[in-house]
mmCIF file with all atom_site columns, C-alpha atoms in Angstrom:
data_model
loop_
_atom_site.group_PDB
_atom_site.id
_atom_site.type_symbol
_atom_site.label_atom_id
_atom_site.label_alt_id
_atom_site.label_comp_id
_atom_site.label_asym_id
_atom_site.label_entity_id
_atom_site.label_seq_id
_atom_site.pdbx_PDB_ins_code
_atom_site.Cartn_x
_atom_site.Cartn_y
_atom_site.Cartn_z
_atom_site.occupancy
_atom_site.B_iso_or_equiv
_atom_site.pdbx_formal_charge
_atom_site.auth_seq_id
_atom_site.auth_comp_id
_atom_site.auth_asym_id
_atom_site.auth_atom_id
_atom_site.pdbx_PDB_model_num
ATOM 1   C CA . ASP A 1 1   ? 108.256 86.792  111.790 1.00 0.00 ? 5    ASP A CA 1
ATOM 2   C CA . ILE A 1 2   ? 108.672 90.563  111.566 1.00 0.00 ? 6    ILE A CA 1
ATOM 3   C CA . VAL A 1 3   ? 106.286 91.982  108.986 1.00 0.00 ? 7    VAL A CA 1
ATOM 4   C CA . MET A 1 4   ? 107.517 94.997  107.044 1.00 0.00 ? 8    MET A CA 1
ATOM 5   C CA . THR A 1 5   ? 105.049 97.406  105.478 1.00 0.00 ? 9    THR A CA 1
ATOM 6   C CA . GLN A 1 6   ? 105.753 100.370 103.221 1.00 0.00 ? 10   GLN A CA 1
ATOM 7   C CA . SER A 1 7   ? 103.721 103.380 102.211 1.00 0.00 ? 11   SER A CA 1
ATOM 8   C CA . PRO A 1 8   ? 102.783 104.525 99.740  1.00 0.00 ? 12   PRO A CA 1
ATOM 9   C CA . ASP A 1 9   ? 102.803 101.670 97.229  1.00 0.00 ? 13   ASP A CA 1
ATOM 10  C CA . SER A 1 10  ? 103.840 104.186 94.585  1.00 0.00 ? 14   SER A CA 1
ATOM 11  C CA . LEU A 1 11  ? 104.345 107.886 94.202  1.00 0.00 ? 15   LEU A CA 1
ATOM 12  C CA . ALA A 1 12  ? 105.017 110.351 91.429  1.00 0.00 ? 16   ALA A CA 1
ATOM 13  C CA . VAL A 1 13  ? 107.055 113.424 92.220  1.00 0.00 ? 17   VAL A CA 1
ATOM 14  C CA . SER A 1 14  ? 108.144 116.348 90.073  1.00 0.00 ? 18   SER A CA 1
ATOM 15  C CA . LEU A 1 15  ? 111.824 116.705 89.280  1.00 0.00 ? 19   LEU A CA 1
ATOM 16  C CA . GLY A 1 16  ? 113.560 118.597 92.070  1.00 0.00 ? 20   GLY A CA 1
ATOM 17  C CA . GLU A 1 17  ? 110.792 117.922 94.568  1.00 0.00 ? 21   GLU A CA 1
ATOM 18  C CA . ARG A 1 18  ? 110.948 115.805 97.726  1.00 0.00 ? 22   ARG A CA 1
ATOM 19  C CA . ALA A 1 19  ? 109.942 112.161 97.835  1.00 0.00 ? 23   ALA A CA 1
ATOM 20  C CA . THR A 1 20  ? 109.200 110.461 101.149 1.00 0.00 ? 24   THR A CA 1
ATOM 21  C CA . ILE A 1 21  ? 108.824 106.711 101.655 1.00 0.00 ? 25   ILE A CA 1
ATOM 22  C CA . ASN A 1 22  ? 107.716 105.164 104.920 1.00 0.00 ? 26   ASN A CA 1
ATOM 23  C CA . CYS A 1 23  ? 108.558 101.742 106.314 1.00 0.00 ? 27   CYS A CA 1
ATOM 24  C CA . LYS A 1 24  ? 107.075 100.170 109.411 1.00 0.00 ? 28   LYS A CA 1
ATOM 25  C CA . SER A 1 25  ? 108.095 96.975  111.182 1.00 0.00 ? 29   SER A CA 1
ATOM 26  C CA . SER A 1 26  ? 105.670 94.868  113.223 1.00 0.00 ? 30   SER A CA 1
ATOM 27  C CA . GLN A 1 27  ? 108.148 94.852  116.104 1.00 0.00 ? 31   GLN A CA 1
ATOM 28  C CA . SER A 1 28  ? 111.145 96.923  117.066 1.00 0.00 ? 32   SER A CA 1
ATOM 29  C CA . VAL A 1 29  ? 114.358 96.336  115.132 1.00 0.00 ? 33   VAL A CA 1
ATOM 30  C CA . LEU A 1 30  ? 116.409 98.402  117.578 1.00 0.00 ? 34   LEU A CA 1
ATOM 31  C CA . TYR A 1 31  ? 119.045 96.237  119.246 1.00 0.00 ? 35   TYR A CA 1
ATOM 32  C CA . SER A 1 32  ? 119.481 97.620  122.742 1.00 0.00 ? 36   SER A CA 1
ATOM 33  C CA . SER A 1 33  ? 123.022 96.339  123.299 1.00 0.00 ? 37   SER A CA 1
ATOM 34  C CA . ASN A 1 34  ? 124.478 98.517  120.539 1.00 0.00 ? 38   ASN A CA 1
ATOM 35  C CA . ASN A 1 35  ? 121.620 101.013 120.042 1.00 0.00 ? 39   ASN A CA 1
ATOM 36  C CA . LYS A 1 36  ? 121.504 100.243 116.333 1.00 0.00 ? 40   LYS A CA 1
ATOM 37  C CA . ASN A 1 37  ? 118.437 99.814  114.168 1.00 0.00 ? 41   ASN A CA 1
ATOM 38  C CA . TYR A 1 38  ? 118.807 96.721  111.967 1.00 0.00 ? 42   TYR A CA 1
ATOM 39  C CA . LEU A 1 39  ? 117.083 98.383  109.018 1.00 0.00 ? 43   LEU A CA 1
ATOM 40  C CA . VAL A 1 40  ? 118.404 98.988  105.516 1.00 0.00 ? 44   VAL A CA 1
ATOM 41  C CA . TRP A 1 41  ? 117.109 100.655 102.346 1.00 0.00 ? 45   TRP A CA 1
ATOM 42  C CA . TYR A 1 42  ? 117.742 99.394  98.815  1.00 0.00 ? 46   TYR A CA 1
ATOM 43  C CA . GLN A 1 43  ? 117.084 100.907 95.410  1.00 0.00 ? 47   GLN A CA 1
ATOM 44  C CA . GLN A 1 44  ? 116.235 98.666  92.474  1.00 0.00 ? 48   GLN A CA 1
ATOM 45  C CA . LYS A 1 45  ? 116.108 99.987  88.926  1.00 0.00 ? 49   LYS A CA 1
ATOM 46  C CA . PRO A 1 46  ? 114.438 97.962  86.158  1.00 0.00 ? 50   PRO A CA 1
ATOM 47  C CA . GLY A 1 47  ? 116.496 94.977  85.074  1.00 0.00 ? 51   GLY A CA 1
ATOM 48  C CA . GLN A 1 48  ? 119.122 95.537  87.745  1.00 0.00 ? 52   GLN A CA 1
ATOM 49  C CA . PRO A 1 49  ? 119.877 93.994  91.123  1.00 0.00 ? 53   PRO A CA 1
ATOM 50  C CA . PRO A 1 50  ? 119.151 96.064  94.199  1.00 0.00 ? 54   PRO A CA 1
ATOM 51  C CA . LYS A 1 51  ? 121.693 98.574  95.442  1.00 0.00 ? 55   LYS A CA 1
ATOM 52  C CA . LEU A 1 52  ? 122.328 99.479  99.070  1.00 0.00 ? 56   LEU A CA 1
ATOM 53  C CA . LEU A 1 53  ? 121.458 103.083 99.895  1.00 0.00 ? 57   LEU A CA 1
ATOM 54  C CA . VAL A 1 54  ? 121.235 103.317 103.700 1.00 0.00 ? 58   VAL A CA 1
ATOM 55  C CA . TYR A 1 55  ? 122.200 100.987 106.552 1.00 0.00 ? 59   TYR A CA 1
ATOM 56  C CA . TRP A 1 56  ? 121.624 101.168 110.301 1.00 0.00 ? 60   TRP A CA 1
ATOM 57  C CA . ALA A 1 57  ? 118.487 103.101 109.292 1.00 0.00 ? 61   ALA A CA 1
ATOM 58  C CA . SER A 1 58  ? 120.315 106.378 108.782 1.00 0.00 ? 62   SER A CA 1
ATOM 59  C CA . THR A 1 59  ? 123.894 105.803 107.578 1.00 0.00 ? 63   THR A CA 1
ATOM 60  C CA . ARG A 1 60  ? 124.318 106.542 103.894 1.00 0.00 ? 64   ARG A CA 1
ATOM 61  C CA . GLU A 1 61  ? 126.384 104.008 101.955 1.00 0.00 ? 65   GLU A CA 1
ATOM 62  C CA . SER A 1 62  ? 129.596 105.322 100.438 1.00 0.00 ? 66   SER A CA 1
ATOM 63  C CA . GLY A 1 63  ? 128.998 106.847 97.003  1.00 0.00 ? 67   GLY A CA 1
ATOM 64  C CA . VAL A 1 64  ? 125.268 107.366 97.492  1.00 0.00 ? 68   VAL A CA 1
ATOM 65  C CA . PRO A 1 65  ? 124.231 110.964 96.707  1.00 0.00 ? 69   PRO A CA 1
ATOM 66  C CA . ASP A 1 66  ? 123.473 113.059 99.779  1.00 0.00 ? 70   ASP A CA 1
ATOM 67  C CA . ARG A 1 67  ? 119.949 113.761 98.536  1.00 0.00 ? 71   ARG A CA 1
ATOM 68  C CA . PHE A 1 68  ? 119.119 110.314 99.964  1.00 0.00 ? 72   PHE A CA 1
ATOM 69  C CA . SER A 1 69  ? 118.636 110.186 103.717 1.00 0.00 ? 73   SER A CA 1
ATOM 70  C CA . GLY A 1 70  ? 117.206 107.706 106.159 1.00 0.00 ? 74   GLY A CA 1
ATOM 71  C CA . SER A 1 71  ? 115.645 108.346 109.537 1.00 0.00 ? 75   SER A CA 1
ATOM 72  C CA . GLY A 1 72  ? 113.592 106.695 112.239 1.00 0.00 ? 76   GLY A CA 1
ATOM 73  C CA . SER A 1 73  ? 114.032 104.231 115.061 1.00 0.00 ? 77   SER A CA 1
ATOM 74  C CA . GLY A 1 74  ? 112.305 101.265 116.617 1.00 0.00 ? 78   GLY A CA 1
ATOM 75  C CA . THR A 1 75  ? 109.426 100.461 114.290 1.00 0.00 ? 79   THR A CA 1
ATOM 76  C CA . ASP A 1 76  ? 109.007 103.539 112.093 1.00 0.00 ? 80   ASP A CA 1
ATOM 77  C CA . PHE A 1 77  ? 111.434 104.569 109.379 1.00 0.00 ? 81   PHE A CA 1
ATOM 78  C CA . THR A 1 78  ? 111.600 106.998 106.484 1.00 0.00 ? 82   THR A CA 1
ATOM 79  C CA . LEU A 1 79  ? 113.662 107.281 103.318 1.00 0.00 ? 83   LEU A CA 1
ATOM 80  C CA . THR A 1 80  ? 113.723 110.787 101.891 1.00 0.00 ? 84   THR A CA 1
ATOM 81  C CA . ILE A 1 81  ? 114.924 111.888 98.488  1.00 0.00 ? 85   ILE A CA 1
ATOM 82  C CA . SER A 1 82  ? 115.340 115.613 98.983  1.00 0.00 ? 86   SER A CA 1
ATOM 83  C CA . SER A 1 83  ? 115.381 116.634 95.328  1.00 0.00 ? 87   SER A CA 1
ATOM 84  C CA . LEU A 1 84  ? 114.220 113.941 92.938  1.00 0.00 ? 88   LEU A CA 1
ATOM 85  C CA . GLN A 1 85  ? 116.371 113.345 89.865  1.00 0.00 ? 89   GLN A CA 1
ATOM 86  C CA . ALA A 1 86  ? 115.431 111.407 86.738  1.00 0.00 ? 90   ALA A CA 1
ATOM 87  C CA . GLU A 1 87  ? 117.893 108.640 87.654  1.00 0.00 ? 91   GLU A CA 1
ATOM 88  C CA . ASP A 1 88  ? 116.063 108.045 90.939  1.00 0.00 ? 92   ASP A CA 1
ATOM 89  C CA . VAL A 1 89  ? 113.127 106.346 89.181  1.00 0.00 ? 93   VAL A CA 1
ATOM 90  C CA . ALA A 1 90  ? 113.161 102.929 90.816  1.00 0.00 ? 94   ALA A CA 1
ATOM 91  C CA . VAL A 1 91  ? 111.528 100.685 93.379  1.00 0.00 ? 95   VAL A CA 1
ATOM 92  C CA . TYR A 1 92  ? 112.715 101.209 96.937  1.00 0.00 ? 96   TYR A CA 1
ATOM 93  C CA . TYR A 1 93  ? 112.707 98.432  99.534  1.00 0.00 ? 97   TYR A CA 1
ATOM 94  C CA . CYS A 1 94  ? 113.322 98.406  103.264 1.00 0.00 ? 98   CYS A CA 1
ATOM 95  C CA . GLN A 1 95  ? 114.581 95.267  104.981 1.00 0.00 ? 99   GLN A CA 1
ATOM 96  C CA . GLN A 1 96  ? 115.097 94.261  108.584 1.00 0.00 ? 100  GLN A CA 1
ATOM 97  C CA . HIS A 1 97  ? 118.063 92.098  109.572 1.00 0.00 ? 101  HIS A CA 1
ATOM 98  C CA . TYR A 1 98  ? 117.208 92.028  113.282 1.00 0.00 ? 102  TYR A CA 1
ATOM 99  C CA . SER A 1 99  ? 115.713 88.555  113.311 1.00 0.00 ? 103  SER A CA 1
ATOM 100 C CA . VAL A 1 100 ? 115.415 85.608  110.974 1.00 0.00 ? 104  VAL A CA 1
ATOM 101 C CA . PRO A 1 101 ? 113.716 85.581  108.496 1.00 0.00 ? 105  PRO A CA 1
ATOM 102 C CA . PHE A 1 102 ? 115.183 88.847  107.286 1.00 0.00 ? 106  PHE A CA 1
ATOM 103 C CA . THR A 1 103 ? 112.022 90.242  105.758 1.00 0.00 ? 107  THR A CA 1
ATOM 104 C CA . PHE A 1 104 ? 111.646 92.906  103.078 1.00 0.00 ? 108  PHE A CA 1
ATOM 105 C CA . GLY A 1 105 ? 108.952 95.475  102.675 1.00 0.00 ? 109  GLY A CA 1
ATOM 106 C CA . PRO A 1 106 ? 106.769 95.138  99.557  1.00 0.00 ? 110  PRO A CA 1
ATOM 107 C CA . GLY A 1 107 ? 108.491 98.037  97.826  1.00 0.00 ? 111  GLY A CA 1
ATOM 108 C CA . THR A 1 108 ? 107.566 101.582 96.823  1.00 0.00 ? 112  THR A CA 1
ATOM 109 C CA . LYS A 1 109 ? 107.718 102.578 93.184  1.00 0.00 ? 113  LYS A CA 1
ATOM 110 C CA . VAL A 1 110 ? 108.932 106.122 92.538  1.00 0.00 ? 114  VAL A CA 1
ATOM 111 C CA . ASP A 1 111 ? 108.187 107.834 89.242  1.00 0.00 ? 115  ASP A CA 1
ATOM 112 C CA . ILE A 1 112 ? 108.436 111.309 87.756  1.00 0.00 ? 116  ILE A CA 1
ATOM 113 C CA . LYS A 1 113 ? 105.265 113.386 87.683  1.00 0.00 ? 117  LYS A CA 1
ATOM 114 C CA . GLU B 2 1   ? 135.919 95.672  92.575  1.00 0.00 ? 1044 GLU B CA 1
ATOM 115 C CA . VAL B 2 2   ? 133.414 93.282  94.144  1.00 0.00 ? 1045 VAL B CA 1
ATOM 116 C CA . GLN B 2 3   ? 131.962 90.821  91.643  1.00 0.00 ? 1046 GLN B CA 1
ATOM 117 C CA . LEU B 2 4   ? 129.343 88.162  92.254  1.00 0.00 ? 1047 LEU B CA 1
ATOM 118 C CA . VAL B 2 5   ? 128.480 85.975  89.268  1.00 0.00 ? 1048 VAL B CA 1
ATOM 119 C CA . ALA B 2 6   ? 125.589 83.582  89.792  1.00 0.00 ? 1049 ALA B CA 1
ATOM 120 C CA . SER B 2 7   ? 125.052 80.598  87.520  1.00 0.00 ? 1050 SER B CA 1
ATOM 121 C CA . GLY B 2 8   ? 123.206 77.298  87.363  1.00 0.00 ? 1051 GLY B CA 1
ATOM 122 C CA . GLY B 2 9   ? 119.699 78.571  86.746  1.00 0.00 ? 1052 GLY B CA 1
ATOM 123 C CA . GLY B 2 10  ? 117.447 77.201  84.054  1.00 0.00 ? 1053 GLY B CA 1
ATOM 124 C CA . LEU B 2 11  ? 114.242 75.347  83.356  1.00 0.00 ? 1054 LEU B CA 1
ATOM 125 C CA . VAL B 2 12  ? 113.447 72.415  85.650  1.00 0.00 ? 1055 VAL B CA 1
ATOM 126 C CA . GLN B 2 13  ? 110.349 70.283  86.132  1.00 0.00 ? 1056 GLN B CA 1
ATOM 127 C CA . PRO B 2 14  ? 108.383 70.357  89.373  1.00 0.00 ? 1057 PRO B CA 1
ATOM 128 C CA . GLY B 2 15  ? 109.993 68.018  91.875  1.00 0.00 ? 1058 GLY B CA 1
ATOM 129 C CA . GLY B 2 16  ? 113.382 68.433  90.245  1.00 0.00 ? 1059 GLY B CA 1
ATOM 130 C CA . SER B 2 17  ? 116.680 69.793  91.577  1.00 0.00 ? 1060 SER B CA 1
ATOM 131 C CA . LEU B 2 18  ? 119.140 72.510  90.676  1.00 0.00 ? 1061 LEU B CA 1
ATOM 132 C CA . ARG B 2 19  ? 122.381 73.709  92.178  1.00 0.00 ? 1062 ARG B CA 1
ATOM 133 C CA . LEU B 2 20  ? 123.141 77.396  91.944  1.00 0.00 ? 1063 LEU B CA 1
ATOM 134 C CA . SER B 2 21  ? 126.693 78.683  92.218  1.00 0.00 ? 1064 SER B CA 1
ATOM 135 C CA . CYS B 2 22  ? 127.982 82.179  92.892  1.00 0.00 ? 1065 CYS B CA 1
ATOM 136 C CA . ALA B 2 23  ? 131.582 82.976  92.032  1.00 0.00 ? 1066 ALA B CA 1
ATOM 137 C CA . ALA B 2 24  ? 132.951 85.767  94.184  1.00 0.00 ? 1067 ALA B CA 1
ATOM 138 C CA . SER B 2 25  ? 135.902 88.017  93.424  1.00 0.00 ? 1068 SER B CA 1
ATOM 139 C CA . GLY B 2 26  ? 137.304 91.365  94.469  1.00 0.00 ? 1069 GLY B CA 1
ATOM 140 C CA . PHE B 2 27  ? 137.072 90.620  98.190  1.00 0.00 ? 1070 PHE B CA 1
ATOM 141 C CA . THR B 2 28  ? 138.042 87.919  100.681 1.00 0.00 ? 1071 THR B CA 1
ATOM 142 C CA . LEU B 2 29  ? 135.015 85.604  100.669 1.00 0.00 ? 1072 LEU B CA 1
ATOM 143 C CA . SER B 2 30  ? 136.035 83.907  103.909 1.00 0.00 ? 1073 SER B CA 1
ATOM 144 C CA . SER B 2 31  ? 135.554 87.171  105.825 1.00 0.00 ? 1074 SER B CA 1
ATOM 145 C CA . TYR B 2 32  ? 131.908 87.722  104.951 1.00 0.00 ? 1075 TYR B CA 1
ATOM 146 C CA . ALA B 2 33  ? 128.542 86.121  105.438 1.00 0.00 ? 1076 ALA B CA 1
ATOM 147 C CA . MET B 2 34  ? 126.636 85.533  102.205 1.00 0.00 ? 1077 MET B CA 1
ATOM 148 C CA . SER B 2 35  ? 122.961 85.364  101.280 1.00 0.00 ? 1078 SER B CA 1
ATOM 149 C CA . TRP B 2 36  ? 120.551 84.250  98.602  1.00 0.00 ? 1079 TRP B CA 1
ATOM 150 C CA . VAL B 2 37  ? 117.542 86.437  97.860  1.00 0.00 ? 1080 VAL B CA 1
ATOM 151 C CA . ARG B 2 38  ? 114.960 85.737  95.165  1.00 0.00 ? 1081 ARG B CA 1
ATOM 152 C CA . GLN B 2 39  ? 112.524 87.782  93.143  1.00 0.00 ? 1082 GLN B CA 1
ATOM 153 C CA . ALA B 2 40  ? 109.600 86.215  91.328  1.00 0.00 ? 1083 ALA B CA 1
ATOM 154 C CA . PRO B 2 41  ? 108.756 87.829  87.958  1.00 0.00 ? 1084 PRO B CA 1
ATOM 155 C CA . GLY B 2 42  ? 107.222 91.252  88.560  1.00 0.00 ? 1085 GLY B CA 1
ATOM 156 C CA . LYS B 2 43  ? 107.257 90.790  92.337  1.00 0.00 ? 1086 LYS B CA 1
ATOM 157 C CA . GLY B 2 44  ? 109.200 92.021  95.321  1.00 0.00 ? 1087 GLY B CA 1
ATOM 158 C CA . LEU B 2 45  ? 112.287 90.676  97.045  1.00 0.00 ? 1088 LEU B CA 1
ATOM 159 C CA . GLU B 2 46  ? 112.130 87.537  99.188  1.00 0.00 ? 1089 GLU B CA 1
ATOM 160 C CA . TRP B 2 47  ? 114.960 86.575  101.512 1.00 0.00 ? 1090 TRP B CA 1
ATOM 161 C CA . VAL B 2 48  ? 115.898 82.895  101.089 1.00 0.00 ? 1091 VAL B CA 1
ATOM 162 C CA . SER B 2 49  ? 118.943 81.972  103.151 1.00 0.00 ? 1092 SER B CA 1
ATOM 163 C CA . VAL B 2 50  ? 122.133 83.199  104.800 1.00 0.00 ? 1093 VAL B CA 1
ATOM 164 C CA . ILE B 2 51  ? 125.406 81.539  105.796 1.00 0.00 ? 1094 ILE B CA 1
ATOM 165 C CA . SER B 2 52  ? 128.066 82.876  108.122 1.00 0.00 ? 1095 SER B CA 1
ATOM 166 C CA . SER B 2 53  ? 131.619 83.509  106.965 1.00 0.00 ? 1096 SER B CA 1
ATOM 167 C CA . SER B 2 54  ? 132.862 80.201  108.385 1.00 0.00 ? 1097 SER B CA 1
ATOM 168 C CA . GLY B 2 55  ? 129.808 78.247  107.256 1.00 0.00 ? 1098 GLY B CA 1
ATOM 169 C CA . ASP B 2 56  ? 129.010 77.256  110.837 1.00 0.00 ? 1099 ASP B CA 1
ATOM 170 C CA . ASN B 2 57  ? 125.673 79.084  110.929 1.00 0.00 ? 1100 ASN B CA 1
ATOM 171 C CA . THR B 2 58  ? 122.886 78.905  108.361 1.00 0.00 ? 1101 THR B CA 1
ATOM 172 C CA . TYR B 2 59  ? 119.304 80.138  108.323 1.00 0.00 ? 1102 TYR B CA 1
ATOM 173 C CA . TYR B 2 60  ? 116.426 79.628  105.902 1.00 0.00 ? 1103 TYR B CA 1
ATOM 174 C CA . ALA B 2 61  ? 113.070 81.085  105.012 1.00 0.00 ? 1104 ALA B CA 1
ATOM 175 C CA . ALA B 2 62  ? 110.211 78.811  106.054 1.00 0.00 ? 1105 ALA B CA 1
ATOM 176 C CA . SER B 2 63  ? 109.186 78.483  102.400 1.00 0.00 ? 1106 SER B CA 1
ATOM 177 C CA . VAL B 2 64  ? 112.441 76.689  101.497 1.00 0.00 ? 1107 VAL B CA 1
ATOM 178 C CA . LYS B 2 65  ? 113.527 75.061  104.762 1.00 0.00 ? 1108 LYS B CA 1
ATOM 179 C CA . GLY B 2 66  ? 114.106 71.350  104.317 1.00 0.00 ? 1109 GLY B CA 1
ATOM 180 C CA . ARG B 2 67  ? 114.308 71.677  100.523 1.00 0.00 ? 1110 ARG B CA 1
ATOM 181 C CA . PHE B 2 68  ? 117.176 74.141  99.979  1.00 0.00 ? 1111 PHE B CA 1
ATOM 182 C CA . THR B 2 69  ? 120.713 73.971  101.378 1.00 0.00 ? 1112 THR B CA 1
ATOM 183 C CA . ILE B 2 70  ? 123.151 76.865  101.400 1.00 0.00 ? 1113 ILE B CA 1
ATOM 184 C CA . SER B 2 71  ? 126.868 76.129  101.515 1.00 0.00 ? 1114 SER B CA 1
ATOM 185 C CA . ARG B 2 72  ? 130.180 77.700  100.658 1.00 0.00 ? 1115 ARG B CA 1
ATOM 186 C CA . ASP B 2 73  ? 133.694 76.731  99.642  1.00 0.00 ? 1116 ASP B CA 1
ATOM 187 C CA . ASN B 2 74  ? 135.930 79.587  100.688 1.00 0.00 ? 1117 ASN B CA 1
ATOM 188 C CA . SER B 2 75  ? 138.930 77.929  99.053  1.00 0.00 ? 1118 SER B CA 1
ATOM 189 C CA . LYS B 2 76  ? 137.105 78.133  95.722  1.00 0.00 ? 1119 LYS B CA 1
ATOM 190 C CA . ASN B 2 77  ? 135.569 81.566  96.394  1.00 0.00 ? 1120 ASN B CA 1
ATOM 191 C CA . THR B 2 78  ? 132.158 80.110  95.700  1.00 0.00 ? 1121 THR B CA 1
ATOM 192 C CA . LEU B 2 79  ? 128.729 80.149  97.328  1.00 0.00 ? 1122 LEU B CA 1
ATOM 193 C CA . TYR B 2 80  ? 126.137 77.485  96.556  1.00 0.00 ? 1123 TYR B CA 1
ATOM 194 C CA . LEU B 2 81  ? 122.419 76.892  96.834  1.00 0.00 ? 1124 LEU B CA 1
ATOM 195 C CA . GLN B 2 82  ? 121.230 73.314  96.413  1.00 0.00 ? 1125 GLN B CA 1
ATOM 196 C CA . MET B 2 83  ? 117.537 73.350  95.566  1.00 0.00 ? 1126 MET B CA 1
ATOM 197 C CA . ASN B 2 84  ? 115.527 70.119  95.778  1.00 0.00 ? 1127 ASN B CA 1
ATOM 198 C CA . SER B 2 85  ? 111.832 69.292  95.416  1.00 0.00 ? 1128 SER B CA 1
ATOM 199 C CA . LEU B 2 86  ? 111.315 72.415  93.359  1.00 0.00 ? 1129 LEU B CA 1
ATOM 200 C CA . ARG B 2 87  ? 107.856 73.900  92.999  1.00 0.00 ? 1130 ARG B CA 1
ATOM 201 C CA . ALA B 2 88  ? 106.299 76.326  90.556  1.00 0.00 ? 1131 ALA B CA 1
ATOM 202 C CA . GLU B 2 89  ? 106.368 78.998  93.260  1.00 0.00 ? 1132 GLU B CA 1
ATOM 203 C CA . ASP B 2 90  ? 110.176 78.761  93.390  1.00 0.00 ? 1133 ASP B CA 1
ATOM 204 C CA . THR B 2 91  ? 110.305 80.372  89.940  1.00 0.00 ? 1134 THR B CA 1
ATOM 205 C CA . ALA B 2 92  ? 112.350 83.544  90.371  1.00 0.00 ? 1135 ALA B CA 1
ATOM 206 C CA . VAL B 2 93  ? 115.591 85.351  89.740  1.00 0.00 ? 1136 VAL B CA 1
ATOM 207 C CA . TYR B 2 94  ? 117.979 84.221  92.465  1.00 0.00 ? 1137 TYR B CA 1
ATOM 208 C CA . TYR B 2 95  ? 120.484 86.812  93.620  1.00 0.00 ? 1138 TYR B CA 1
ATOM 209 C CA . CYS B 2 96  ? 123.571 86.013  95.595  1.00 0.00 ? 1139 CYS B CA 1
ATOM 210 C CA . ALA B 2 97  ? 124.586 88.810  97.910  1.00 0.00 ? 1140 ALA B CA 1
ATOM 211 C CA . LYS B 2 98  ? 127.541 89.752  100.056 1.00 0.00 ? 1141 LYS B CA 1
ATOM 212 C CA . GLN B 2 99  ? 126.944 90.837  103.611 1.00 0.00 ? 1142 GLN B CA 1
ATOM 213 C CA . SER B 2 100 ? 128.858 93.594  105.352 1.00 0.00 ? 1143 SER B CA 1
ATOM 214 C CA . ALA B 2 101 ? 130.454 91.360  108.012 1.00 0.00 ? 1144 ALA B CA 1
ATOM 215 C CA . GLY B 2 102 ? 131.066 87.738  108.908 1.00 0.00 ? 1145 GLY B CA 1
ATOM 216 C CA . ASN B 2 103 ? 127.979 87.202  111.033 1.00 0.00 ? 1146 ASN B CA 1
ATOM 217 C CA . CYS B 2 104 ? 124.581 86.370  109.610 1.00 0.00 ? 1147 CYS B CA 1
ATOM 218 C CA . TYR B 2 105 ? 122.942 89.420  111.167 1.00 0.00 ? 1148 TYR B CA 1
ATOM 219 C CA . SER B 2 106 ? 124.953 91.914  109.140 1.00 0.00 ? 1149 SER B CA 1
ATOM 220 C CA . SER B 2 107 ? 123.273 93.713  106.272 1.00 0.00 ? 1150 SER B CA 1
ATOM 221 C CA . ILE B 2 108 ? 123.645 92.960  102.565 1.00 0.00 ? 1151 ILE B CA 1
ATOM 222 C CA . ASP B 2 109 ? 125.959 95.517  101.004 1.00 0.00 ? 1152 ASP B CA 1
ATOM 223 C CA . TYR B 2 110 ? 126.416 94.150  97.492  1.00 0.00 ? 1153 TYR B CA 1
ATOM 224 C CA . TRP B 2 111 ? 124.220 92.148  95.122  1.00 0.00 ? 1154 TRP B CA 1
ATOM 225 C CA . GLY B 2 112 ? 125.181 90.065  92.108  1.00 0.00 ? 1155 GLY B CA 1
ATOM 226 C CA . GLN B 2 113 ? 123.246 90.040  88.838  1.00 0.00 ? 1156 GLN B CA 1
ATOM 227 C CA . GLY B 2 114 ? 121.147 86.974  89.540  1.00 0.00 ? 1157 GLY B CA 1
ATOM 228 C CA . THR B 2 115 ? 120.239 83.781  87.740  1.00 0.00 ? 1158 THR B CA 1
ATOM 229 C CA . LEU B 2 116 ? 116.742 82.822  86.595  1.00 0.00 ? 1159 LEU B CA 1
ATOM 230 C CA . VAL B 2 117 ? 115.171 79.599  87.807  1.00 0.00 ? 1160 VAL B CA 1
ATOM 231 C CA . THR B 2 118 ? 111.982 78.478  86.084  1.00 0.00 ? 1161 THR B CA 1
ATOM 232 C CA . VAL B 2 119 ? 110.031 75.547  87.490  1.00 0.00 ? 1162 VAL B CA 1
ATOM 233 C CA . SER B 2 120 ? 107.538 74.293  84.952  1.00 0.00 ? 1163 SER B CA 1
ATOM 234 C CA . SER B 2 121 ? 106.440 71.128  83.199  1.00 0.00 ? 1164 SER B CA 1
#
């Protein structure tokens, strides 16, 4: 199984400041035949289901504010919130869909400082 | 508008069975793979199972393999999860989720609200 890790477990950032979340997979999730990373990012607010933010590691989902961006390839990935807003308080998860089981990271909780 | 409404959760005794349903609307169910993902109270997300658009391919997490069965009825726009031999550790909110394409290896792009399953005596 591919093990997904995230760091930090939680972080508190001032409004308008940058938040950076890291995700690492125990093996590469880059599929060589199409050069795509099978890595997605979800946002989950309290009491709500998760919401897709980024797919293919760096493609922002339609309707997601451009302050959210994803980067990385292979085994190391980053989700960046360029200017944290109050509505961004949530838990953020990465997930690989390269091989079954499609494992999630443990989540990173983002709060306002 | 995509809508996924999960139902069938509730309180069940250890060793018991439940069948979850997920009614899909706002898109053509037969074109997309579908998943179940669960979340134990206060915990993270755990992938459970996925089924291809045609139903020909299914995959399961090791923790549920042999006990849970995913299926779909595209004519009824409904996804199912049959859960047998339930254990306390199966207690969770179960989300049904739409994938972005018909194959199992596509990503989840929309999540329903979830239904709570509690396994307890």
